[in-house]
Amino acid sequence: MSKQEKQTKFITRDILKDALIGSVKKLNPAYMIKNPVMFVVEIGFFISLILTIFPTLFGDIGDVSHLRLYNGIVAVILLITVLFANFAESVAEGRGRAQAESLKKTKKDTQARVIRADGSEETLSSNELKKGDIVFVKAGEMIPNDGEVIEGIASVDESAITGESAPVVREAGGDFASVTGGTTVVSDWLKIRITADPGESFLDKMIKLVEGASRQKTPNEVALTTLLVGLTIIFLLVIVTLYPLAGYSGVQIPISTMIALAVCLIPTTIGALLSAIGIAGMDRVTRFNVIAMSGKAVEACGDVNTMILDKTGTITYGNRLAADFIPVGVESKNDLTDYAVMCSINDETPEGKSTVELGKQLNTKGITEEAKNAEFIEFSAQTRMSGIDLPDGTTIRKGASDAIIDRVKKMGGVIPRDLEETVNNVAALGGTPLVVCVNERIYGVIYLKDTVKPGLVERFDRLRQMGIKTVMCTGDNPLTAATIAKEAGVDSFIAECKPEDKIEAIKKEQAEGKLVAMTGDGTNDAPALAQADVGLAMNSGTTAAKEAANMVDLDSNPTKILEVVEIGKQLLITRGALTTFSIANDIAKYFAIIPAMFTLAIPQMQILNIMHLSTPYSAILSALIFNAVIIPLLIPLAMRGVKYKPMKSESMLLRNILIYGLGGVIVPFIGIKLIDLIIAPLVMAIGLGI
């Protein structure tokens, strides 16, 4: 599935067809009761329908034919209102199902070569594979299920899952051993241990999530539903009380008018769109190539206060490249360059390759046959250095300054006076210093530079405007960490950070009542990912990391946490904005219906008819029609979300009150008046009047 395919139209012909059918199916009261606000509207429809057949059943008086016609019109409008609400939810679900169908096309029943304990091979269907099975996959074959590479190295095409056409390297050990079922090996071979049982693979979970099968209401959604139910009960009590008071005042109010008043005053707009907003939030995250394990995870993104970020791969590119050779003592730059290149010829790391490349640019003489055939000493965590041993007994080493200093001292060498200053200067520039020595003599420092990704300063500034603090974690020394932190624009940093330090930092922020987000891809990140309120694991990372996190990035881009937080913010803002708009709507409906109910018996109520609506019947029907029509008009906004701009909570609240609060009052006044102008002649033409 390509990125372009993910950018689907708002609604296609198939989605529209399914949504229309779904709107009718959802009329089942057993389903509707899950949405209490719209369930009240459906009950109002049934009562109005009964009154259409038996106009005087509840004691309404007046012309029976007029009552029957009026009740029938109210019933039809209420039915349309419920259908529009169901349509909004069905459209959201349809978009998810459409995406799920495209994912299902990538899930194929393939044949897998299973390697048994005795070394024999057995061919099984991918649907028969069990957790723990060992499979062999070679170039051109599809990986049958999720797993971890235990042997081999190969390029894997993950475009079926991520949409990215460029293959990625997967190899045994480290943080890039995880593979996903449905991807294809394009070169070499892999031996994979299966980590998921049939039906529980990452792709299976992804399909269930995007088609809505696993969606549950989030805590905020439940809280808002409870509020809406409370408001509905309050308005119903008011209306029930209003009926006998009207009778006492000598005002005869048809039951259908009371139902219309109830429907217009309870928060039907947000009640109709609430579920669609939640589904659409999950949909937006998924289309962004991030899989949220629950709606709660997406919602939590919107409440994040602190973001813990790894330096390498997130803030910087992670490939430390040679930028300069700095001699110390009496040594020359040419000699330092030659020796640095000599001990890097057989070094396949980015640091080694970039050292040789920089040396070539400086016309080094260090690329000799003697150096190429020398014994290469690989870097190890114990020695913290690498290098070569020449046949004549000369040893050349490059490595961490303290490791090289210890080596030189043991060999009886002298440490140049300006070495410490040179090392500190490189660290202060945000670089990594590698000291080069030949036998017991130090020649200088290789300046390795880790480049900060472009645009991060602006992005971190946007987070700051949202009130989110950014904390960089790095294993670098404090000087290097401080320089990178300043260049990137993060708020604070933790230098020489170990996995347990990340957990400690998260717990400290949480103890202050803050919600914390972080990214990670390694097994050592799993505890911190589990501790964080929002843990975003990389799809390229280990199984342990993906299981600990509550979100997985298919593109394995650590900086995507920034966009995910914005999507979470947008979800909360959309819900809040439409709730504000819905409740504000009721003010205009109040001024439309209340005067229409009482004007004939109490002429003084005419002063409240500030919209100058034509007749009581046209006023009530206009408010009811507006109440129904506004739902489909707001569906695109609910699906796409309110446009989000980074700003403080106070500014955001004021902006939403002005736009959706004030707009929620003004729009119904205009809408109801326009509808009244259209239907008033029709109402009079059919003889419906008071």
XYZ file of C-alpha atoms in Angstrom:
690
model
C 0.000 0.000 0.000
C 1.619 3.215 -1.135
C 1.578 6.547 0.594
C -0.628 7.835 -2.193
C -3.182 5.101 -1.554
C -3.317 6.099 2.069
C -4.380 9.619 1.086
C -7.863 8.429 0.155
C -10.789 10.653 -0.708
C -12.995 11.801 2.140
C -15.772 9.540 0.855
C -15.862 7.164 -2.111
C -18.861 5.633 -3.859
C -18.379 2.330 -2.021
C -18.055 4.033 1.361
C -21.185 6.090 0.630
C -23.172 2.993 -0.336
C -22.079 1.056 2.769
C -22.694 4.101 4.992
C -26.267 4.480 3.726
C -26.980 0.800 4.403
C -25.261 1.015 7.788
C -27.357 4.055 8.741
C -30.514 1.954 8.453
C -29.041 -1.121 10.176
C -27.987 0.961 13.173
C -31.623 1.961 13.829
C -31.863 -1.203 15.912
C -32.724 0.078 19.445
C -30.304 -2.476 20.931
C -27.509 -0.675 19.062
C -28.857 2.859 19.474
C -28.982 2.603 23.280
C -25.156 2.703 23.218
C -25.572 6.362 22.210
C -28.047 7.626 24.853
C -28.566 11.078 23.298
C -29.548 9.718 19.890
C -31.542 6.942 21.558
C -33.755 9.674 23.066
C -34.233 11.098 19.555
C -35.217 7.645 18.265
C -37.759 7.249 21.059
C -39.128 10.660 20.059
C -39.452 9.366 16.494
C -41.439 6.312 17.586
C -43.779 8.415 19.757
C -44.321 10.897 16.907
C -44.967 7.995 14.532
C -47.610 6.581 16.879
C -49.180 10.033 17.185
C -49.310 10.256 13.397
C -51.598 7.217 13.414
C -53.450 8.106 16.624
C -53.255 11.942 16.894
C -55.352 12.215 20.073
C -53.835 9.250 21.905
C -52.220 11.437 24.607
C -55.000 14.001 24.796
C -53.881 16.464 22.121
C -56.797 18.612 20.928
C -57.387 20.416 17.660
C -57.991 19.568 14.052
C -57.172 15.846 13.765
C -55.954 16.102 10.159
C -53.648 19.000 11.063
C -52.318 17.123 14.098
C -51.721 13.976 12.046
C -49.871 15.949 9.352
C -47.793 17.873 11.900
C -46.915 14.728 13.868
C -45.963 12.967 10.642
C -43.634 15.786 9.591
C -41.981 15.807 13.040
C -41.568 12.003 12.873
C -39.912 12.184 9.456
C -37.490 14.919 10.563
C -36.574 12.947 13.704
C -35.978 9.808 11.640
C -33.718 11.776 9.285
C -31.858 13.175 12.329
C -31.134 9.661 13.625
C -30.167 8.453 10.134
C -27.748 11.380 9.739
C -26.146 10.515 13.097
C -25.785 6.862 12.054
C -24.457 7.998 8.679
C -21.656 9.992 10.357
C -20.521 6.942 12.314
C -20.907 4.655 9.286
C -18.742 6.934 7.122
C -15.980 6.860 9.747
C -16.218 3.074 10.011
C -16.333 2.756 6.224
C -13.077 4.648 5.825
C -11.489 2.278 8.332
C -12.882 -0.806 6.591
C -11.635 0.453 3.212
C -8.158 0.760 4.652
C -8.456 -2.671 6.270
C -9.416 -4.232 2.928
C -6.281 -2.855 1.287
C -4.250 -4.329 4.148
C -5.950 -7.705 3.775
C -4.779 -7.818 0.165
C -1.180 -7.804 1.435
C -1.893 -10.700 3.788
C -1.446 -13.863 1.763
C -1.373 -17.511 2.688
C 2.215 -18.370 1.750
C 4.252 -21.527 2.048
C 6.969 -21.528 4.708
C 10.032 -23.763 5.103
C 10.068 -24.759 8.761
C 13.382 -26.007 10.168
C 12.888 -28.687 12.801
C 15.134 -29.389 15.791
C 16.890 -32.251 13.940
C 17.737 -29.939 11.022
C 15.113 -31.329 8.655
C 12.808 -29.055 6.658
C 9.023 -29.176 6.459
C 6.806 -27.047 4.224
C 3.760 -25.597 5.979
C 1.140 -22.964 5.232
C 1.827 -19.632 6.978
C -1.524 -20.073 8.746
C -0.162 -23.203 10.427
C 2.938 -21.565 11.873
C 3.162 -21.328 15.648
C 5.106 -19.060 17.943
C 8.658 -20.365 18.303
C 8.867 -22.060 14.884
C 12.090 -21.478 12.915
C 11.629 -20.673 9.218
C 14.080 -20.132 6.369
C 13.314 -17.379 3.827
C 15.455 -16.609 0.783
C 15.490 -13.846 -1.835
C 12.178 -13.365 -3.640
C 10.121 -15.048 -0.911
C 7.602 -13.464 1.440
C 8.171 -13.567 5.181
C 5.258 -15.752 6.394
C 4.655 -14.187 9.823
C 6.127 -11.802 12.383
C 9.449 -12.871 13.803
C 13.033 -12.087 14.770
C 16.086 -12.824 12.638
C 18.321 -15.329 14.406
C 20.759 -15.890 11.545
C 21.692 -14.110 8.318
C 21.491 -10.613 6.886
C 19.268 -9.492 4.010
C 17.480 -6.592 2.361
C 13.731 -6.638 2.997
C 11.049 -4.850 0.987
C 8.513 -3.508 3.513
C 6.492 -1.422 1.036
C 3.410 -3.624 1.550
C 3.291 -2.419 5.164
C 5.022 0.971 5.239
C 4.507 2.281 1.714
C 8.262 2.964 1.411
C 9.803 1.458 -1.730
C 13.426 1.442 -0.518
C 14.416 -1.930 1.019
C 15.779 -2.014 4.565
C 18.470 -4.233 6.050
C 17.479 -6.817 8.648
C 20.077 -8.876 10.489
C 20.502 -11.094 13.512
C 21.218 -9.360 16.816
C 20.902 -5.692 17.677
C 17.850 -3.509 17.238
C 17.128 -4.355 13.586
C 16.273 -8.028 13.923
C 12.491 -7.688 13.864
C 10.627 -8.593 10.650
C 6.941 -8.301 9.797
C 4.775 -10.894 8.071
C 3.782 -9.876 4.540
C 7.138 -8.251 3.708
C 9.499 -9.698 1.098
C 13.185 -10.661 1.200
C 14.848 -9.135 -1.877
C 18.423 -10.323 -1.367
C 20.348 -13.042 0.476
C 18.504 -15.111 3.121
C 17.228 -15.056 6.691
C 16.548 -17.608 9.363
C 13.629 -16.320 11.440
C 12.082 -17.328 14.768
C 8.292 -16.767 14.570
C 7.003 -14.549 17.412
C 3.229 -14.602 16.762
C 0.574 -17.296 16.567
C -1.880 -17.386 13.612
C -4.308 -14.446 13.741
C -2.128 -12.528 16.194
C 0.474 -11.096 13.850
C 1.161 -7.403 13.637
C -0.762 -7.210 10.350
C -3.747 -9.024 11.897
C -3.839 -6.579 14.807
C -3.457 -3.674 12.397
C -6.441 -4.867 10.316
C -8.653 -5.267 13.409
C -7.724 -1.812 14.661
C -8.298 0.098 11.440
C -11.644 -1.564 10.721
C -12.817 -0.625 14.199
C -13.253 -4.134 15.584
C -10.994 -3.397 18.553
C -12.088 0.191 19.216
C -13.314 0.981 22.708
C -14.437 4.331 24.057
C -11.594 6.328 25.578
C -11.780 7.733 29.144
C -12.406 11.269 27.858
C -15.064 9.965 25.481
C -16.779 8.106 28.323
C -16.622 11.225 30.507
C -18.113 13.386 27.747
C -20.843 10.814 27.102
C -21.698 10.912 30.810
C -21.911 14.722 30.641
C -24.170 14.562 27.590
C -26.432 12.033 29.309
C -26.598 14.327 32.346
C -27.567 17.311 30.193
C -30.157 15.190 28.391
C -31.758 14.125 31.670
C -31.829 17.740 32.905
C -33.528 18.980 29.724
C -36.027 16.109 29.791
C -36.936 16.996 33.390
C -37.365 20.650 32.379
C -39.619 19.694 29.471
C -41.686 17.268 31.559
C -42.172 20.064 34.083
C -42.964 22.575 31.336
C -45.938 20.585 30.013
C -48.200 20.916 33.116
C -47.078 24.541 33.583
C -48.167 25.271 30.022
C -51.521 23.633 30.690
C -51.930 25.716 33.853
C -51.261 28.849 31.770
C -53.929 27.821 29.307
C -51.468 26.875 26.565
C -52.203 23.620 24.736
C -48.899 22.199 23.476
C -48.980 19.180 21.138
C -46.858 16.256 22.348
C -44.857 16.399 19.097
C -43.920 20.010 19.892
C -42.628 18.913 23.303
C -40.617 16.169 21.587
C -39.254 18.723 19.102
C -38.240 20.985 21.975
C -36.509 18.090 23.749
C -34.623 17.024 20.636
C -33.517 20.583 19.860
C -32.366 21.342 23.397
C -30.461 18.137 24.189
C -26.913 18.065 22.684
C -27.852 16.031 19.610
C -25.109 17.472 17.356
C -22.168 16.285 19.422
C -24.108 13.157 20.416
C -24.396 12.309 16.724
C -20.732 13.026 15.931
C -18.939 11.849 19.083
C -18.331 8.273 17.948
C -17.305 9.421 14.452
C -14.723 11.814 15.945
C -13.114 8.976 17.923
C -13.028 6.602 14.949
C -11.639 9.346 12.700
C -8.859 10.056 15.230
C -7.691 6.432 15.027
C -8.026 6.622 11.246
C -5.809 9.742 10.971
C -3.062 8.115 13.034
C -3.214 4.925 10.951
C -3.069 6.836 7.672
C 0.055 8.482 9.079
C 1.612 4.987 9.178
C 1.366 4.695 12.960
C -0.584 1.881 14.587
C -2.165 2.778 17.921
C -2.951 -0.221 20.094
C -6.016 1.599 21.446
C -7.950 4.847 21.138
C -6.712 5.658 24.623
C -3.155 5.857 23.281
C -4.165 8.396 20.616
C -6.079 10.451 23.162
C -3.160 10.353 25.604
C -0.998 11.965 22.901
C -3.184 15.030 23.120
C -2.537 15.365 26.854
C 1.248 14.875 26.745
C 3.247 17.386 28.819
C 6.773 15.980 28.481
C 8.555 14.243 25.606
C 11.620 12.048 26.194
C 13.711 11.769 23.030
C 16.821 9.774 22.180
C 19.549 11.876 20.611
C 20.841 9.354 18.099
C 18.461 8.761 15.212
C 15.849 11.144 16.581
C 17.544 14.497 17.069
C 20.685 13.673 15.106
C 21.216 11.414 12.101
C 23.231 9.026 14.241
C 26.092 8.511 11.768
C 29.134 10.198 13.272
C 31.298 11.257 10.360
C 34.899 12.500 10.339
C 34.945 16.280 9.943
C 38.569 17.205 10.752
C 41.977 15.975 11.966
C 43.423 18.031 14.854
C 47.094 17.381 15.737
C 48.425 17.826 19.296
C 51.869 18.543 20.684
C 54.560 18.791 17.993
C 52.878 16.435 15.535
C 51.835 17.504 12.051
C 48.374 17.255 10.565
C 49.730 15.246 7.618
C 51.187 12.549 9.892
C 47.978 12.426 11.964
C 45.890 12.101 8.783
C 48.063 9.290 7.422
C 47.940 7.254 10.641
C 44.214 7.854 11.146
C 43.532 6.582 7.604
C 45.854 3.591 8.021
C 43.970 2.297 11.066
C 40.609 2.912 9.340
C 41.181 1.179 5.991
C 39.551 -2.053 7.166
C 37.038 -0.332 9.443
C 33.573 -0.793 7.861
C 31.773 1.477 10.336
C 30.498 4.906 9.158
C 33.225 6.487 11.291
C 35.939 4.429 9.646
C 34.695 4.951 6.089
C 34.289 8.697 6.598
C 37.836 8.913 8.043
C 39.279 7.278 4.918
C 37.145 9.516 2.674
C 38.268 12.676 4.476
C 41.881 11.498 4.250
C 41.552 11.066 0.479
C 40.326 14.647 0.216
C 43.471 15.748 2.089
C 45.764 13.654 -0.192
C 46.755 11.177 2.500
C 49.653 8.772 2.056
C 48.212 6.313 4.553
C 46.514 4.041 2.000
C 49.327 1.505 1.595
C 49.373 -2.214 0.830
C 51.074 -2.751 4.184
C 48.154 -1.103 5.986
C 45.562 -2.997 3.917
C 47.129 -6.354 4.803
C 47.763 -5.517 8.453
C 45.896 -7.235 11.262
C 42.763 -5.239 11.967
C 41.715 -4.880 15.597
C 37.939 -4.380 15.821
C 36.355 -2.003 18.289
C 35.079 -3.586 21.498
C 33.153 -2.209 24.434
C 35.913 -3.413 26.764
C 38.873 -1.696 25.092
C 36.828 1.198 23.558
C 39.325 1.427 20.688
C 40.143 -0.119 17.328
C 43.166 -0.095 15.013
C 45.797 -2.189 13.241
C 49.004 -4.081 14.059
C 51.594 -3.697 11.270
C 53.998 -6.545 10.429
C 56.965 -4.528 11.737
C 55.401 -4.421 15.233
C 53.952 -0.902 14.978
C 50.546 -0.600 16.618
C 48.108 2.155 15.635
C 45.004 2.754 17.694
C 42.069 5.199 17.659
C 39.477 5.406 20.380
C 38.054 7.193 23.409
C 40.477 9.685 24.933
C 40.648 8.045 28.383
C 41.200 4.588 26.845
C 44.043 5.834 24.626
C 45.592 7.802 27.516
C 45.601 4.686 29.720
C 47.216 2.668 26.917
C 49.927 5.258 26.287
C 50.711 5.614 30.004
C 51.081 1.844 30.392
C 53.515 1.867 27.471
C 55.545 4.665 29.131
C 54.521 7.416 26.773
C 53.956 11.128 27.523
C 50.553 12.781 27.254
C 50.648 16.049 25.238
C 49.624 19.062 27.325
C 47.109 20.320 24.806
C 45.310 16.946 24.395
C 42.704 17.540 27.120
C 41.906 21.018 25.787
C 41.581 19.691 22.224
C 39.283 16.846 23.339
C 37.109 19.270 25.340
C 36.913 21.702 22.422
C 35.652 18.944 20.108
C 33.101 17.844 22.719
C 31.996 21.453 23.224
C 31.262 21.663 19.484
C 28.925 18.705 19.855
C 31.361 16.309 18.239
C 32.925 13.027 19.330
C 36.718 13.056 19.757
C 38.691 9.941 18.733
C 42.331 10.075 19.858
C 44.949 8.479 17.589
C 48.184 6.977 18.926
C 51.088 5.114 17.326
C 52.716 2.831 19.877
C 53.226 5.086 22.951
C 52.942 8.381 21.039
C 49.720 10.426 20.660
C 49.371 12.240 17.330
C 46.032 14.003 17.695
C 42.246 13.826 17.504
C 39.749 12.820 14.830
C 36.739 15.144 15.081
C 33.566 13.097 14.464
C 30.483 15.186 13.935
C 26.888 14.011 14.480
C 24.605 16.338 12.532
C 21.351 17.626 13.993
C 18.400 16.970 11.682
C 17.169 20.117 9.912
C 13.927 21.760 11.019
C 13.995 20.393 14.566
C 14.473 23.822 16.159
C 11.183 24.992 14.651
C 9.394 21.774 15.584
C 10.582 21.885 19.183
C 9.492 25.499 19.313
C 6.013 24.397 18.200
C 5.958 21.851 21.025
C 7.013 24.572 23.448
C 4.066 26.676 22.273
C 1.813 23.729 23.110
C 3.267 23.649 26.606
C 5.250 20.442 26.007
C 8.729 20.109 27.497
C 11.354 18.194 25.492
C 14.108 16.176 27.178
C 17.006 14.699 25.193
C 18.615 11.470 26.410
C 22.122 10.650 25.239
C 25.100 8.559 26.230
C 27.420 11.454 25.328
C 29.398 13.361 27.915
C 27.785 16.497 29.416
C 29.731 18.902 27.175
C 28.693 17.169 23.956
C 25.140 16.738 25.220
C 24.849 20.425 26.106
C 26.042 21.520 22.661
C 23.668 19.202 20.779
C 20.792 20.218 23.067
C 21.443 23.899 22.374
C 21.741 23.364 18.612
C 18.541 21.288 18.459
C 16.565 23.584 20.754
C 15.424 21.039 23.363
C 14.487 22.255 26.833
C 16.789 19.971 28.831
C 18.985 16.895 28.483
C 20.272 13.860 30.367
C 23.929 13.111 29.584
C 25.638 9.717 29.927
C 22.120 8.285 30.053
C 21.557 4.607 30.805
C 18.248 2.709 30.267
C 17.390 2.979 33.962
C 17.944 6.752 33.788
C 15.170 7.022 31.194
C 12.737 5.219 33.495
C 13.775 7.454 36.377
C 13.218 10.569 34.253
C 9.762 9.350 33.192
C 8.744 8.521 36.769
C 9.950 11.913 37.967
C 7.781 13.732 35.419
C 4.791 11.481 36.162
C 5.160 12.136 39.892
C 4.531 15.808 39.083
C 1.237 14.884 37.426
C 2.554 15.061 33.853
C 1.923 12.703 30.941
C 5.102 11.512 29.242
C 5.800 10.310 25.688
C 8.945 8.620 24.427
C 10.292 6.669 21.472
C 12.505 3.602 21.381
C 13.452 0.559 19.328
C 15.725 -1.635 21.437
C 15.056 -4.283 24.060
C 16.690 -1.984 26.621
C 14.050 0.664 25.743
C 11.147 -1.699 26.535
C 10.874 -0.881 30.282
C 10.815 2.871 29.579
C 8.297 2.451 26.734
C 6.029 0.527 29.087
C 6.415 3.155 31.826
C 5.636 6.105 29.513
C 2.023 7.166 28.996
C 2.680 7.192 25.248
C 5.340 4.768 24.035
C 6.117 4.861 20.300
C 8.164 1.842 19.175
C 9.868 1.556 15.813
C 8.658 -1.209 13.501
C 12.329 -1.972 12.792
C 12.929 -2.446 16.509
C 12.819 -5.542 18.644
C 9.679 -7.499 19.485
C 10.137 -6.587 23.147
C 10.017 -2.873 22.329
C 6.901 -3.229 20.151
C 5.081 -5.274 22.787
C 5.928 -2.754 25.527
C 4.786 0.296 23.535
C 1.202 1.342 22.885
C 1.985 2.728 19.414
C 4.178 1.410 16.587
C 5.608 3.513 13.751
C 5.671 1.481 10.532
C 8.168 3.897 8.951
C 10.545 3.584 11.922
C 11.012 7.356 12.049
C 11.684 8.375 15.676
C 10.806 12.027 15.030
C 7.254 11.035 14.121
C 6.322 11.256 17.811
C 6.132 15.016 17.200
C 3.382 14.625 14.577
C 1.585 11.933 16.585
C 1.281 14.316 19.529
C -0.210 16.948 17.210
C -2.774 14.409 15.929
C -3.723 13.627 19.539
C -4.077 17.337 20.261
C -6.217 17.717 17.143
C -8.511 14.889 18.285
C -9.134 16.526 21.670
C -9.586 19.975 20.122
C -12.038 18.644 17.529
C -14.115 16.975 20.211
C -14.053 20.090 22.399
C -14.815 22.466 19.519
C -17.819 20.475 18.288
C -19.110 20.066 21.854
C -18.916 23.853 22.297
C -20.642 24.378 18.951
C -23.374 21.854 19.794
C -24.256 23.351 23.177
C -24.110 26.914 21.783
C -26.607 25.833 19.082
C -29.242 25.282 21.748
C -29.441 29.010 22.514
C -30.735 29.830 19.021
C -33.129 26.867 19.053
C -34.490 28.104 22.387
C -35.343 31.491 20.852
C -37.006 29.712 17.919
C -39.217 27.200 19.749
C -40.170 28.736 23.130
C -41.824 31.853 21.632
C -43.611 29.660 19.066
C -45.069 27.512 21.856
C -46.458 30.322 23.986
C -47.057 33.328 21.709
C -50.750 32.705 20.963
C -51.741 32.317 24.626
C -49.212 34.815 25.986
C -48.742 37.612 23.407
C -45.989 39.177 25.518
C -43.763 36.187 24.539
C -43.578 37.653 21.037
C -40.728 39.843 22.266
C -38.561 36.695 22.367
C -39.237 36.003 18.681
C -36.127 37.976 17.761
C -35.743 36.030 14.502
C -39.266 37.107 13.435
C -40.169 33.594 12.337
C -43.350 33.378 10.288
C -45.620 31.040 12.259
C -45.323 28.855 15.363
C -45.419 25.691 13.233
C -42.787 26.953 10.773
C -40.591 28.081 13.684
C -40.665 24.661 15.350
C -40.135 22.767 12.106
C -37.324 25.140 11.042
C -35.453 24.532 14.313
C -35.997 20.789 13.967
C -34.820 20.735 10.347
C -31.719 22.792 11.208
C -30.999 20.380 14.070
C -30.994 17.490 11.565
C -29.185 19.196 8.665
C -26.260 20.511 10.751
C -25.122 16.917 11.482
C -24.115 15.915 7.910
C -22.695 19.399 7.327
C -20.275 18.837 10.228
C -19.233 15.298 9.197
C -16.244 16.487 7.081
C -14.993 18.566 10.026
C -15.378 15.604 12.379
C -13.503 13.334 9.935
C -10.622 15.670 9.085
C -10.424 17.368 12.458
C -10.318 20.998 13.453
C -7.219 22.704 12.049
C -4.635 22.719 14.800
C -2.288 25.595 15.570
C 0.344 25.288 18.331
C -0.560 27.602 21.197
C -1.027 27.684 24.957
C -4.123 26.063 26.438
C -5.567 29.433 27.514
C -5.211 30.899 24.011
C -6.646 27.742 22.476
C -9.676 27.866 24.801
C -10.326 31.531 23.991
C -9.989 30.835 20.245
C -12.431 27.914 20.347
C -14.952 29.892 22.398
C -14.823 32.728 19.881
C -15.015 30.532 16.778
C -17.168 27.581 17.859
C -18.960 29.130 20.821
C -19.918 32.411 19.200
C -20.237 30.695 15.817
C -22.457 28.057 17.401
C -24.836 30.828 18.477
C -24.793 32.835 15.234
C -25.006 29.998 12.660
C -28.344 28.579 13.943
C -29.928 32.043 13.986
C -29.044 32.445 10.304
C -29.826 28.840 9.391
C -33.197 28.668 11.147
C -34.280 32.002 9.648
C -33.357 30.866 6.115
C -35.169 27.552 6.563
C -38.208 29.407 7.898
C -38.278 31.642 4.816
C -38.266 28.532 2.622
C -40.801 26.360 4.466
C -43.240 29.027 5.738
C -45.056 29.264 2.370
C -45.161 25.458 2.170
C -46.558 25.222 5.699
C -49.301 27.688 4.816
C -49.947 25.984 1.462
C -50.676 22.605 3.061
C -52.956 24.278 5.555
C -50.765 23.679 8.584
C -51.245 26.671 10.831
C -52.225 27.673 14.336
